[in-house]
Amino acid sequence: MSASPNDSTEETTAVFPPTYIVIQFSRHIRTTALVWLVDKICGKRLDGGAELLVRKQPHHDGEGLTLHVSASKIKFLEVAEELELRKRDKCGLIREFTVSQLDDFLEEGMHVDDLLTTAEKQYIVRHELENIRALKEDDQVPGYPAFRLYEGQSIVQVCLHWKLLDRMYPLHDQEALGKLGMKWYWALFRKQPFEEIRLYFGEAVALYFTFLGFYTTSLLVPMVLGFLQLFLSSESIAFFCVFNVLWVTVFLEVWKRKCSELAFTWGTIGMTSLDEPRPNYHGVMGIDVVTGRYQPQFPRWKTNARLYCASLPIVLLCMVGAFFVMLASFWAEEMIIHMKKLHGLEAGGLLVLMPSILYSAVVFIMNCYYRKLATFLTEWENHRTQSQFDRHRVTKLVLFEFVNNFMSLFYIAFYIQDMEMLKNQLTVMLIIFQAINNFQEAILPLLIKCYSKKVTKALKFDAILGNKDNEGSSYIRKRRPTLIHEKDSVIPDHIPALEPDDPRIELAIAEGEMENYEGTYDDYLEIFIQFGYVFLFSSVYPMAALWAVVNNILEIRADAFKLCCLYQRPMAKRVKDTGAWQRAFEAVGAMSIMTNCGLLCMSPQLRRLAPSLTSVEWVLLFVVLEHMLLGIRHILHLVIPDRPEWVRVALARINHQSKQALKNERTIKNRRHLFRRYNTVHASLNHND
Amino acid sequence: MSASPNDSTEETTAVFPPTYIVIQFSRHIRTTALVWLVDKICGKRLDGGAELLVRKQPHHDGEGLTLHVSASKIKFLEVAEELELRKRDKCGLIREFTVSQLDDFLEEGMHVDDLLTTAEKQYIVRHELENIRALKEDDQVPGYPAFRLYEGQSIVQVCLHWKLLDRMYPLHDQEALGKLGMKWYWALFRKQPFEEIRLYFGEAVALYFTFLGFYTTSLLVPMVLGFLQLFLSSESIAFFCVFNVLWVTVFLEVWKRKCSELAFTWGTIGMTSLDEPRPNYHGVMGIDVVTGRYQPQFPRWKTNARLYCASLPIVLLCMVGAFFVMLASFWAEEMIIHMKKLHGLEAGGLLVLMPSILYSAVVFIMNCYYRKLATFLTEWENHRTQSQFDRHRVTKLVLFEFVNNFMSLFYIAFYIQDMEMLKNQLTVMLIIFQAINNFQEAILPLLIKCYSKKVTKALKFDAILGNKDNEGSSYIRKRRPTLIHEKDSVIPDHIPALEPDDPRIELAIAEGEMENYEGTYDDYLEIFIQFGYVFLFSSVYPMAALWAVVNNILEIRADAFKLCCLYQRPMAKRVKDTGAWQRAFEAVGAMSIMTNCGLLCMSPQLRRLAPSLTSVEWVLLFVVLEHMLLGIRHILHLVIPDRPEWVRVALARINHQSKQALKNERTIKNRRHLFRRYNTVHASLNHND
């Protein structure tokens, strides 16, 4: 029983608490390394262990070890305080959880086990796993002299990196999931159960769905305005368009407020990026100025230099490249139409569509490669924290997606100036593409899953993308030796095993084979593109908002279904806002002012209203209008506070209370200290005089 | 000796430390109130006193009591910690001063008295004075049943408000001042001694001079560019102009960084506006949600409603009014020129100047009244903290000054489109007005002071402004009863007196009669207006920067002289940035992009370069250019971090250290606590199962 985690908890060995994380070891891992790792996971904190509880799954030949990981009550509460989780106390105040005030957080009749949500517990277990850090004596992974470690490095991350661990995933809770599903994807017109989503999937996923819900509700206003526009004269179109554009600004500002409310209620508002370095962060080993720990050091200016001198030009080049591909497609289309006229070809109907189809295919392929490039570049820039990494990667991707998705529309609107074509294009994008997308995301995988697991693998939609799961690590993979041809490891007997009839065993196997949820990037991107279609050209295509609303109502349920039934349960991720996306949406918001003013200015119906103005005056009129709108946008941005009053007051109160406590404590101490000291000091002053 | 502050400091009664603040009581204050106040100032903290040291000045009949206030060493150190002053420790790290680590802050051979600067000590004394708060039993000022107090109200502020105290001011230190002067206003081309300025005048004044110095240095680039432009063709003018405009953005961003460096070095970076309410803040008494104290409560929405529904329209109306006054002056000028032509008047030379002169006079008078209005409105809006009050007042004033100072130039540039006139106007403003201004500020008062003190009062420049000192309180004055006709108060004997030959007595009398330095508002305004003249129209008048530099070199010395020799020593004020001014400068920076693009677009020389473009295309070209510049500005704004790397690292380190200390302390406690608790909890869990 050397792996027993806590001397005082004999009972825990009898009833193993729910599994929060499943770890699959590589079948080829050397036994010394395996034993060492398991010891680290269950070992005492003083010995550098994580003090977690483990059970192995009964195993067969040719399989690696599968470990179920959980933790004791003590551990959960302790780490909850360490991570500065915020919880609601009995008085309804949300404040940092502390163990010494445990009773304040337990409402009447509440069991201590229910204090933390399953997502929080799973987050805590993962945090503890990833926080197992190499000690001074751990200079390498035992059995692998090539896998060097530095003091303080995250061992689990290293093992995942070198493929000693195959995967690490949380288990679904079928009962809770069933309940959640009934309230969520089976209830088309009911409010989404945000709190339950957060409790089950964590803050990042809950924030995405809250955003999607909030955005869809907000779209009702442009939708109504769009309807009105259909029946109105062209002057009122201009008015509604202006209103529409300001609405976007208000929507984004209000969302920021809502976001900070959520972050406060969820207790993530105080999160900073002053975090531990990402596992892939590398550099010369040295003493960290901030923490004083021995950690890899990489000068910031080098990251910046790489960012601005290499990545930025490359990204710009790619954008220009994508732009020319788009031009080429337009040019080809024109050529074909011209040839058709010239030669009077009848069968040219399909031929005319060729460039569009070809262009779509090229964009798809470009996107795949560009994703890899963006991840590689961001990896190479070597950002220190995960949040920096995410922000820079998302920014790169969004810039490129912007060109691919919107440039052709800009070209049609402002170069070709064919409003009918623009409308058609928007209709196709909003209705057909979105429908296909939803089908791909939810219905296709479901169908495939229903019919055959084997077919799934062959047809898996992104098979053409190659090894999508690993796209982020292609840069590292080169340096990674392969373990494939080593012999299987021996699984030691001293690790306690689960009962062979434990239902968790089957679940762990089934879910281990499910696809991994990549994070919310693709989901946000979809909303982002739709947002652009709806607002950038709202003055020529007011119906866009309607199609967007219809799509989003379906999208919410499709995404929900996808998450609950088609993917591995994602690791809970704590976030406080939508990060780089907020900026991306704001940028499109600002751009929509320009495009809509431009479109209105070009509108011949409007022009007819003021025949006495010269062309230059007419253009200047819209330039002034646009500047006024941009000015109003800026003022709204300044005037609407980012945090609602109650959040500010609540934060101020928490801050005040903790400061006051610290001060009171110190005052008495200081006075004593000073009187003692002062008498000497003052005496010496008099001597000096 | 009931006023003796500290039992253990018998010595302090022998040697009275330097006077930091002088308080002049009204000669009409009732004796009970006077005794009560003095007791509050010297009383024990437990009795609601400030524990300060006082000495009265020997007094004559018909004079009020004049009190010299100082504090003991203990007091200074204690309050320094309470106020979270940051000081540089022995290792060069700037961190919060704590008494228990006093030795860490004392460098080799440093006396404990030199740890705090005189400005800091004076700030501490003032803070303690203003922090004397009414206790529960103090429901009124003794002797004045009409002067109600609420628990926790600042007594000194109330007494100043009701004119029971005439004034409160710090004393100059003639020796230090002499040394400072030699290095500062007598050394025309040397670097300003910023650190000494800060030590003597406090952070707000030091920041102003740092800004002025930094701005002047930065102006050298536009100055050189301006010179080059004189000898170049019109295409290159466009290029230089673009460069100029971007330079402004970079300048403001770099200033923000510099500002945060200064704030960090000065230890003010962590200042928040979570402060005590301003003395004039009023409302229904209630429990404050943040502090839990019994304080006046005024709903935020009411402030906002007043701000947006009353103040904003009034300010806009005033701006429109000022605009029409300007139009009227142009119209009158035109009329006179027209009449002159019509009637062939010869003597019309002076007559033509009349509207300009009249306009200047009207603007001057309007400004005076508008200032009162702005202060009244801001007072009425009832902002809670001083910083909010200042920000809103400055914003109102700047908006109006903008119309008065720049609108006529806009009118000339874009409506009359007479570039020669614009140039002349700018020259007059930049050379003549600035010269007059400097003369008024420094030389005139000096001359007057030299010749006669009596003449001073008669000629005092802002006599026409009425009671300028009190302009802020006109709203309150109405509700204030007058004390004038009460009989003189009797000054109790138990207050210890200064030696009759103490040099401080004469100083206190002399400086009591000096004019009060109103704060940095007028000084910033001067730079702001100049900044507008230089950058808004830099493409037609590139020489502006030269004149600005010449003026600023003089201005620095004139302001320095004014502060050192002509005014009462200002109260040290701690600031962390230039507040509302940063935004005002940024707004003008953005506007300068628009105006310069407009001017270039209108330039006939440039137009000749591209005769093939239609007018509309030409305008669109500049619209695109302008948007690109605005875009670049925005990107620069995002990309240049507000705080330099080293400041961020240093702040992160401080944060990390204090968190770590707290955590370590807690961890041991928690574990014990939890083990005790856990055993019960776990037992009960098993029972439940």
PDB file of C-alpha atoms in Angstrom, chain B residues 380-576:
ATOM      1  CA  TRP B 380     -23.916  69.939  -8.636  1.00  0.00           C
ATOM      2  CA  GLU B 381     -23.342  66.600 -10.322  1.00  0.00           C
ATOM      3  CA  ASN B 382     -21.980  65.597  -6.912  1.00  0.00           C
ATOM      4  CA  HIS B 383     -19.136  63.267  -7.821  1.00  0.00           C
ATOM      5  CA  ARG B 384     -17.928  61.157  -4.994  1.00  0.00           C
ATOM      6  CA  THR B 385     -14.144  61.407  -5.216  1.00  0.00           C
ATOM      7  CA  GLN B 386     -11.826  64.305  -5.887  1.00  0.00           C
ATOM      8  CA  SER B 387     -10.328  62.599  -8.929  1.00  0.00           C
ATOM      9  CA  GLN B 388     -13.745  62.117 -10.537  1.00  0.00           C
ATOM     10  CA  PHE B 389     -14.551  65.741  -9.802  1.00  0.00           C
ATOM     11  CA  ASP B 390     -11.304  66.956 -11.347  1.00  0.00           C
ATOM     12  CA  ARG B 391     -11.718  64.789 -14.399  1.00  0.00           C
ATOM     13  CA  HIS B 392     -15.217  65.986 -15.144  1.00  0.00           C
ATOM     14  CA  ARG B 393     -14.354  69.611 -14.504  1.00  0.00           C
ATOM     15  CA  VAL B 394     -11.290  69.520 -16.731  1.00  0.00           C
ATOM     16  CA  THR B 395     -13.272  67.786 -19.470  1.00  0.00           C
ATOM     17  CA  LYS B 396     -15.909  70.503 -19.452  1.00  0.00           C
ATOM     18  CA  LEU B 397     -13.321  73.272 -19.489  1.00  0.00           C
ATOM     19  CA  VAL B 398     -11.271  71.713 -22.242  1.00  0.00           C
ATOM     20  CA  LEU B 399     -14.279  71.302 -24.509  1.00  0.00           C
ATOM     21  CA  PHE B 400     -15.082  74.980 -24.231  1.00  0.00           C
ATOM     22  CA  GLU B 401     -11.479  76.116 -24.585  1.00  0.00           C
ATOM     23  CA  PHE B 402     -11.286  73.986 -27.693  1.00  0.00           C
ATOM     24  CA  VAL B 403     -14.058  75.973 -29.349  1.00  0.00           C
ATOM     25  CA  ASN B 404     -12.604  79.296 -28.260  1.00  0.00           C
ATOM     26  CA  ASN B 405      -9.072  78.594 -29.303  1.00  0.00           C
ATOM     27  CA  PHE B 406      -9.332  76.385 -32.344  1.00  0.00           C
ATOM     28  CA  MET B 407     -12.723  76.912 -33.933  1.00  0.00           C
ATOM     29  CA  SER B 408     -11.756  80.161 -35.619  1.00  0.00           C
ATOM     30  CA  LEU B 409      -8.767  78.388 -37.153  1.00  0.00           C
ATOM     31  CA  PHE B 410     -10.987  75.579 -38.398  1.00  0.00           C
ATOM     32  CA  TYR B 411     -13.296  78.171 -39.857  1.00  0.00           C
ATOM     33  CA  ILE B 412     -10.473  79.939 -41.657  1.00  0.00           C
ATOM     34  CA  ALA B 413      -8.922  76.716 -42.884  1.00  0.00           C
ATOM     35  CA  PHE B 414     -11.977  74.835 -44.083  1.00  0.00           C
ATOM     36  CA  TYR B 415     -14.684  77.405 -44.687  1.00  0.00           C
ATOM     37  CA  ILE B 416     -12.883  80.545 -45.818  1.00  0.00           C
ATOM     38  CA  GLN B 417     -10.031  78.370 -47.091  1.00  0.00           C
ATOM     39  CA  ASP B 418      -7.539  81.209 -46.874  1.00  0.00           C
ATOM     40  CA  MET B 419      -4.174  79.661 -46.029  1.00  0.00           C
ATOM     41  CA  GLU B 420      -2.361  82.989 -45.740  1.00  0.00           C
ATOM     42  CA  MET B 421      -4.829  84.168 -43.140  1.00  0.00           C
ATOM     43  CA  LEU B 422      -4.439  80.875 -41.272  1.00  0.00           C
ATOM     44  CA  LYS B 423      -0.670  81.274 -41.235  1.00  0.00           C
ATOM     45  CA  ASN B 424      -0.901  84.833 -39.939  1.00  0.00           C
ATOM     46  CA  GLN B 425      -3.349  83.854 -37.261  1.00  0.00           C
ATOM     47  CA  LEU B 426      -1.103  81.015 -36.099  1.00  0.00           C
ATOM     48  CA  THR B 427       1.939  83.288 -36.042  1.00  0.00           C
ATOM     49  CA  VAL B 428       0.135  85.867 -33.941  1.00  0.00           C
ATOM     50  CA  MET B 429      -1.130  83.262 -31.517  1.00  0.00           C
ATOM     51  CA  LEU B 430       2.161  81.446 -31.179  1.00  0.00           C
ATOM     52  CA  ILE B 431       4.484  84.421 -30.889  1.00  0.00           C
ATOM     53  CA  ILE B 432       2.580  87.368 -29.496  1.00  0.00           C
ATOM     54  CA  PHE B 433       0.061  85.653 -27.276  1.00  0.00           C
ATOM     55  CA  GLN B 434       2.609  83.332 -25.774  1.00  0.00           C
ATOM     56  CA  ALA B 435       4.984  86.192 -25.084  1.00  0.00           C
ATOM     57  CA  ILE B 436       2.228  88.158 -23.389  1.00  0.00           C
ATOM     58  CA  ASN B 437       1.299  85.102 -21.431  1.00  0.00           C
ATOM     59  CA  ASN B 438       4.798  84.562 -20.093  1.00  0.00           C
ATOM     60  CA  PHE B 439       5.035  88.233 -19.264  1.00  0.00           C
ATOM     61  CA  GLN B 440       1.774  88.078 -17.347  1.00  0.00           C
ATOM     62  CA  GLU B 441       2.669  84.947 -15.532  1.00  0.00           C
ATOM     63  CA  ALA B 442       6.121  85.738 -14.279  1.00  0.00           C
ATOM     64  CA  ILE B 443       7.467  89.153 -15.096  1.00  0.00           C
ATOM     65  CA  LEU B 444       4.474  91.341 -14.367  1.00  0.00           C
ATOM     66  CA  PRO B 445       3.820  89.970 -10.874  1.00  0.00           C
ATOM     67  CA  LEU B 446       7.525  90.186 -10.173  1.00  0.00           C
ATOM     68  CA  LEU B 447       7.689  93.841 -11.168  1.00  0.00           C
ATOM     69  CA  ILE B 448       4.614  94.625  -9.182  1.00  0.00           C
ATOM     70  CA  LYS B 449       5.956  92.765  -6.201  1.00  0.00           C
ATOM     71  CA  CYS B 450       9.223  94.653  -6.439  1.00  0.00           C
ATOM     72  CA  TYR B 451       7.634  98.083  -6.435  1.00  0.00           C
ATOM     73  CA  SER B 452       4.803  97.956  -4.042  1.00  0.00           C
ATOM     74  CA  LYS B 453       2.740  95.507  -2.154  1.00  0.00           C
ATOM     75  CA  LYS B 454      -0.174  97.843  -2.165  1.00  0.00           C
ATOM     76  CA  VAL B 455      -0.151  98.228  -5.880  1.00  0.00           C
ATOM     77  CA  THR B 456      -0.204  94.453  -6.141  1.00  0.00           C
ATOM     78  CA  LYS B 457      -3.576  94.232  -4.632  1.00  0.00           C
ATOM     79  CA  ALA B 458      -5.030  96.938  -6.813  1.00  0.00           C
ATOM     80  CA  LEU B 459      -3.516  95.632 -10.038  1.00  0.00           C
ATOM     81  CA  LYS B 460      -3.666  91.965  -9.277  1.00  0.00           C
ATOM     82  CA  PHE B 461      -4.151  90.503 -12.641  1.00  0.00           C
ATOM     83  CA  ASP B 462      -7.199  88.482 -12.045  1.00  0.00           C
ATOM     84  CA  ALA B 463      -8.970  91.047  -9.913  1.00  0.00           C
ATOM     85  CA  ILE B 464     -11.564  91.439 -12.633  1.00  0.00           C
ATOM     86  CA  LEU B 465     -12.329  87.787 -12.262  1.00  0.00           C
ATOM     87  CA  GLY B 466     -13.774  88.511  -8.900  1.00  0.00           C
ATOM     88  CA  ASN B 467     -13.065  86.207  -6.027  1.00  0.00           C
ATOM     89  CA  LYS B 468     -11.098  83.707  -8.060  1.00  0.00           C
ATOM     90  CA  ASP B 469     -10.002  81.656  -5.089  1.00  0.00           C
ATOM     91  CA  ASN B 470     -13.533  80.776  -4.304  1.00  0.00           C
ATOM     92  CA  GLU B 471     -14.903  80.312  -7.748  1.00  0.00           C
ATOM     93  CA  GLY B 472     -15.359  76.646  -6.988  1.00  0.00           C
ATOM     94  CA  SER B 473     -17.608  77.173  -4.074  1.00  0.00           C
ATOM     95  CA  SER B 474     -20.098  79.702  -5.342  1.00  0.00           C
ATOM     96  CA  TYR B 475     -22.698  77.002  -5.248  1.00  0.00           C
ATOM     97  CA  ILE B 476     -22.006  76.336  -1.602  1.00  0.00           C
ATOM     98  CA  ARG B 477     -21.440  79.903  -0.591  1.00  0.00           C
ATOM     99  CA  LYS B 478     -25.103  80.639  -0.751  1.00  0.00           C
ATOM    100  CA  ARG B 479     -25.777  78.236   2.030  1.00  0.00           C
ATOM    101  CA  ARG B 480     -22.970  79.533   4.196  1.00  0.00           C
ATOM    102  CA  PRO B 481     -23.725  81.924   7.056  1.00  0.00           C
ATOM    103  CA  THR B 482     -21.224  84.712   7.625  1.00  0.00           C
ATOM    104  CA  LEU B 483     -19.056  84.950  10.714  1.00  0.00           C
ATOM    105  CA  ILE B 484     -17.935  88.507  10.140  1.00  0.00           C
ATOM    106  CA  HIS B 485     -19.941  90.221  12.810  1.00  0.00           C
ATOM    107  CA  GLU B 486     -19.089  87.953  15.685  1.00  0.00           C
ATOM    108  CA  LYS B 487     -16.650  89.091  18.295  1.00  0.00           C
ATOM    109  CA  ASP B 488     -13.053  87.969  18.250  1.00  0.00           C
ATOM    110  CA  SER B 489     -12.210  84.659  19.825  1.00  0.00           C
ATOM    111  CA  VAL B 490     -10.064  84.230  22.902  1.00  0.00           C
ATOM    112  CA  ILE B 491      -6.976  82.158  22.292  1.00  0.00           C
ATOM    113  CA  PRO B 492      -6.422  79.722  25.130  1.00  0.00           C
ATOM    114  CA  ASP B 493      -3.059  79.741  26.879  1.00  0.00           C
ATOM    115  CA  HIS B 494      -2.581  76.008  27.193  1.00  0.00           C
ATOM    116  CA  ILE B 495      -1.453  75.738  23.578  1.00  0.00           C
ATOM    117  CA  PRO B 496       2.357  75.830  23.568  1.00  0.00           C
ATOM    118  CA  ALA B 497       3.791  78.847  21.724  1.00  0.00           C
ATOM    119  CA  LEU B 498       6.773  79.226  19.436  1.00  0.00           C
ATOM    120  CA  GLU B 499       9.707  81.283  20.688  1.00  0.00           C
ATOM    121  CA  PRO B 500       8.999  84.921  19.732  1.00  0.00           C
ATOM    122  CA  ASP B 501      12.277  85.030  17.750  1.00  0.00           C
ATOM    123  CA  ASP B 502      11.531  81.896  15.747  1.00  0.00           C
ATOM    124  CA  PRO B 503      12.143  82.734  12.049  1.00  0.00           C
ATOM    125  CA  ARG B 504       9.125  80.657  11.090  1.00  0.00           C
ATOM    126  CA  ILE B 505       6.770  83.299  12.451  1.00  0.00           C
ATOM    127  CA  GLU B 506       7.787  85.890   9.931  1.00  0.00           C
ATOM    128  CA  LEU B 507       7.699  83.331   7.132  1.00  0.00           C
ATOM    129  CA  ALA B 508       4.225  82.229   8.064  1.00  0.00           C
ATOM    130  CA  ILE B 509       2.941  85.796   7.997  1.00  0.00           C
ATOM    131  CA  ALA B 510       4.649  86.672   4.735  1.00  0.00           C
ATOM    132  CA  GLU B 511       3.563  83.514   2.961  1.00  0.00           C
ATOM    133  CA  GLY B 512       0.054  83.751   4.292  1.00  0.00           C
ATOM    134  CA  GLU B 513      -0.374  86.839   2.136  1.00  0.00           C
ATOM    135  CA  MET B 514       1.017  85.307  -1.023  1.00  0.00           C
ATOM    136  CA  GLU B 515      -1.275  84.155  -3.718  1.00  0.00           C
ATOM    137  CA  ASN B 516      -2.531  80.589  -3.708  1.00  0.00           C
ATOM    138  CA  TYR B 517      -1.309  78.298  -6.504  1.00  0.00           C
ATOM    139  CA  GLU B 518      -4.513  76.979  -8.038  1.00  0.00           C
ATOM    140  CA  GLY B 519      -3.079  73.711  -9.253  1.00  0.00           C
ATOM    141  CA  THR B 520      -1.671  72.722 -12.581  1.00  0.00           C
ATOM    142  CA  TYR B 521      -4.840  73.270 -14.614  1.00  0.00           C
ATOM    143  CA  ASP B 522      -3.858  76.592 -16.206  1.00  0.00           C
ATOM    144  CA  ASP B 523      -0.363  75.391 -16.935  1.00  0.00           C
ATOM    145  CA  TYR B 524      -1.554  72.273 -18.698  1.00  0.00           C
ATOM    146  CA  LEU B 525      -4.112  74.306 -20.596  1.00  0.00           C
ATOM    147  CA  GLU B 526      -1.372  76.522 -21.979  1.00  0.00           C
ATOM    148  CA  ILE B 527       0.570  73.529 -23.281  1.00  0.00           C
ATOM    149  CA  PHE B 528      -2.619  72.008 -24.611  1.00  0.00           C
ATOM    150  CA  ILE B 529      -3.494  75.081 -26.667  1.00  0.00           C
ATOM    151  CA  GLN B 530       0.016  75.340 -27.995  1.00  0.00           C
ATOM    152  CA  PHE B 531      -0.038  71.643 -28.850  1.00  0.00           C
ATOM    153  CA  GLY B 532      -3.153  72.244 -30.916  1.00  0.00           C
ATOM    154  CA  TYR B 533      -1.602  75.187 -32.752  1.00  0.00           C
ATOM    155  CA  VAL B 534       1.507  73.206 -33.575  1.00  0.00           C
ATOM    156  CA  PHE B 535      -0.033  69.961 -34.744  1.00  0.00           C
ATOM    157  CA  LEU B 536      -3.524  70.662 -36.026  1.00  0.00           C
ATOM    158  CA  PHE B 537      -2.252  72.782 -38.888  1.00  0.00           C
ATOM    159  CA  SER B 538       1.337  71.669 -39.171  1.00  0.00           C
ATOM    160  CA  SER B 539       1.059  71.120 -42.906  1.00  0.00           C
ATOM    161  CA  VAL B 540       0.453  74.808 -43.657  1.00  0.00           C
ATOM    162  CA  TYR B 541       2.595  76.243 -40.909  1.00  0.00           C
ATOM    163  CA  PRO B 542       5.574  73.968 -40.283  1.00  0.00           C
ATOM    164  CA  MET B 543       7.443  76.670 -38.371  1.00  0.00           C
ATOM    165  CA  ALA B 544       4.993  76.428 -35.470  1.00  0.00           C
ATOM    166  CA  ALA B 545       7.167  73.872 -33.694  1.00  0.00           C
ATOM    167  CA  LEU B 546      10.096  76.271 -33.635  1.00  0.00           C
ATOM    168  CA  TRP B 547       8.117  78.993 -31.906  1.00  0.00           C
ATOM    169  CA  ALA B 548       6.685  76.480 -29.526  1.00  0.00           C
ATOM    170  CA  VAL B 549      10.150  75.270 -28.525  1.00  0.00           C
ATOM    171  CA  VAL B 550      11.377  78.816 -27.964  1.00  0.00           C
ATOM    172  CA  ASN B 551       8.336  79.600 -25.869  1.00  0.00           C
ATOM    173  CA  ASN B 552       8.569  76.419 -23.853  1.00  0.00           C
ATOM    174  CA  ILE B 553      12.181  76.960 -22.890  1.00  0.00           C
ATOM    175  CA  LEU B 554      11.118  80.294 -21.433  1.00  0.00           C
ATOM    176  CA  GLU B 555       7.904  78.882 -20.062  1.00  0.00           C
ATOM    177  CA  ILE B 556       9.669  76.229 -18.016  1.00  0.00           C
ATOM    178  CA  ARG B 557      11.770  78.851 -16.260  1.00  0.00           C
ATOM    179  CA  ALA B 558       8.898  81.296 -15.899  1.00  0.00           C
ATOM    180  CA  ASP B 559       6.672  78.659 -14.344  1.00  0.00           C
ATOM    181  CA  ALA B 560       9.477  77.529 -12.094  1.00  0.00           C
ATOM    182  CA  PHE B 561      10.128  81.075 -10.955  1.00  0.00           C
ATOM    183  CA  LYS B 562       6.444  81.696 -10.410  1.00  0.00           C
ATOM    184  CA  LEU B 563       6.099  78.627  -8.243  1.00  0.00           C
ATOM    185  CA  CYS B 564       9.206  79.270  -6.202  1.00  0.00           C
ATOM    186  CA  CYS B 565       8.907  82.987  -5.613  1.00  0.00           C
ATOM    187  CA  LEU B 566       5.440  84.263  -6.301  1.00  0.00           C
ATOM    188  CA  TYR B 567       3.075  81.747  -4.784  1.00  0.00           C
ATOM    189  CA  GLN B 568       2.384  80.134  -1.465  1.00  0.00           C
ATOM    190  CA  ARG B 569       4.023  76.741  -1.357  1.00  0.00           C
ATOM    191  CA  PRO B 570       1.383  74.462  -2.881  1.00  0.00           C
ATOM    192  CA  MET B 571       0.134  71.443  -0.998  1.00  0.00           C
ATOM    193  CA  ALA B 572       1.917  68.343  -2.258  1.00  0.00           C
ATOM    194  CA  LYS B 573      -0.481  66.283  -4.307  1.00  0.00           C
ATOM    195  CA  ARG B 574       0.168  62.690  -5.234  1.00  0.00           C
ATOM    196  CA  VAL B 575      -0.747  61.746  -8.796  1.00  0.00           C
ATOM    197  CA  LYS B 576       0.013  58.817 -11.036  1.00  0.00           C
TER     198      LYS B 576
END
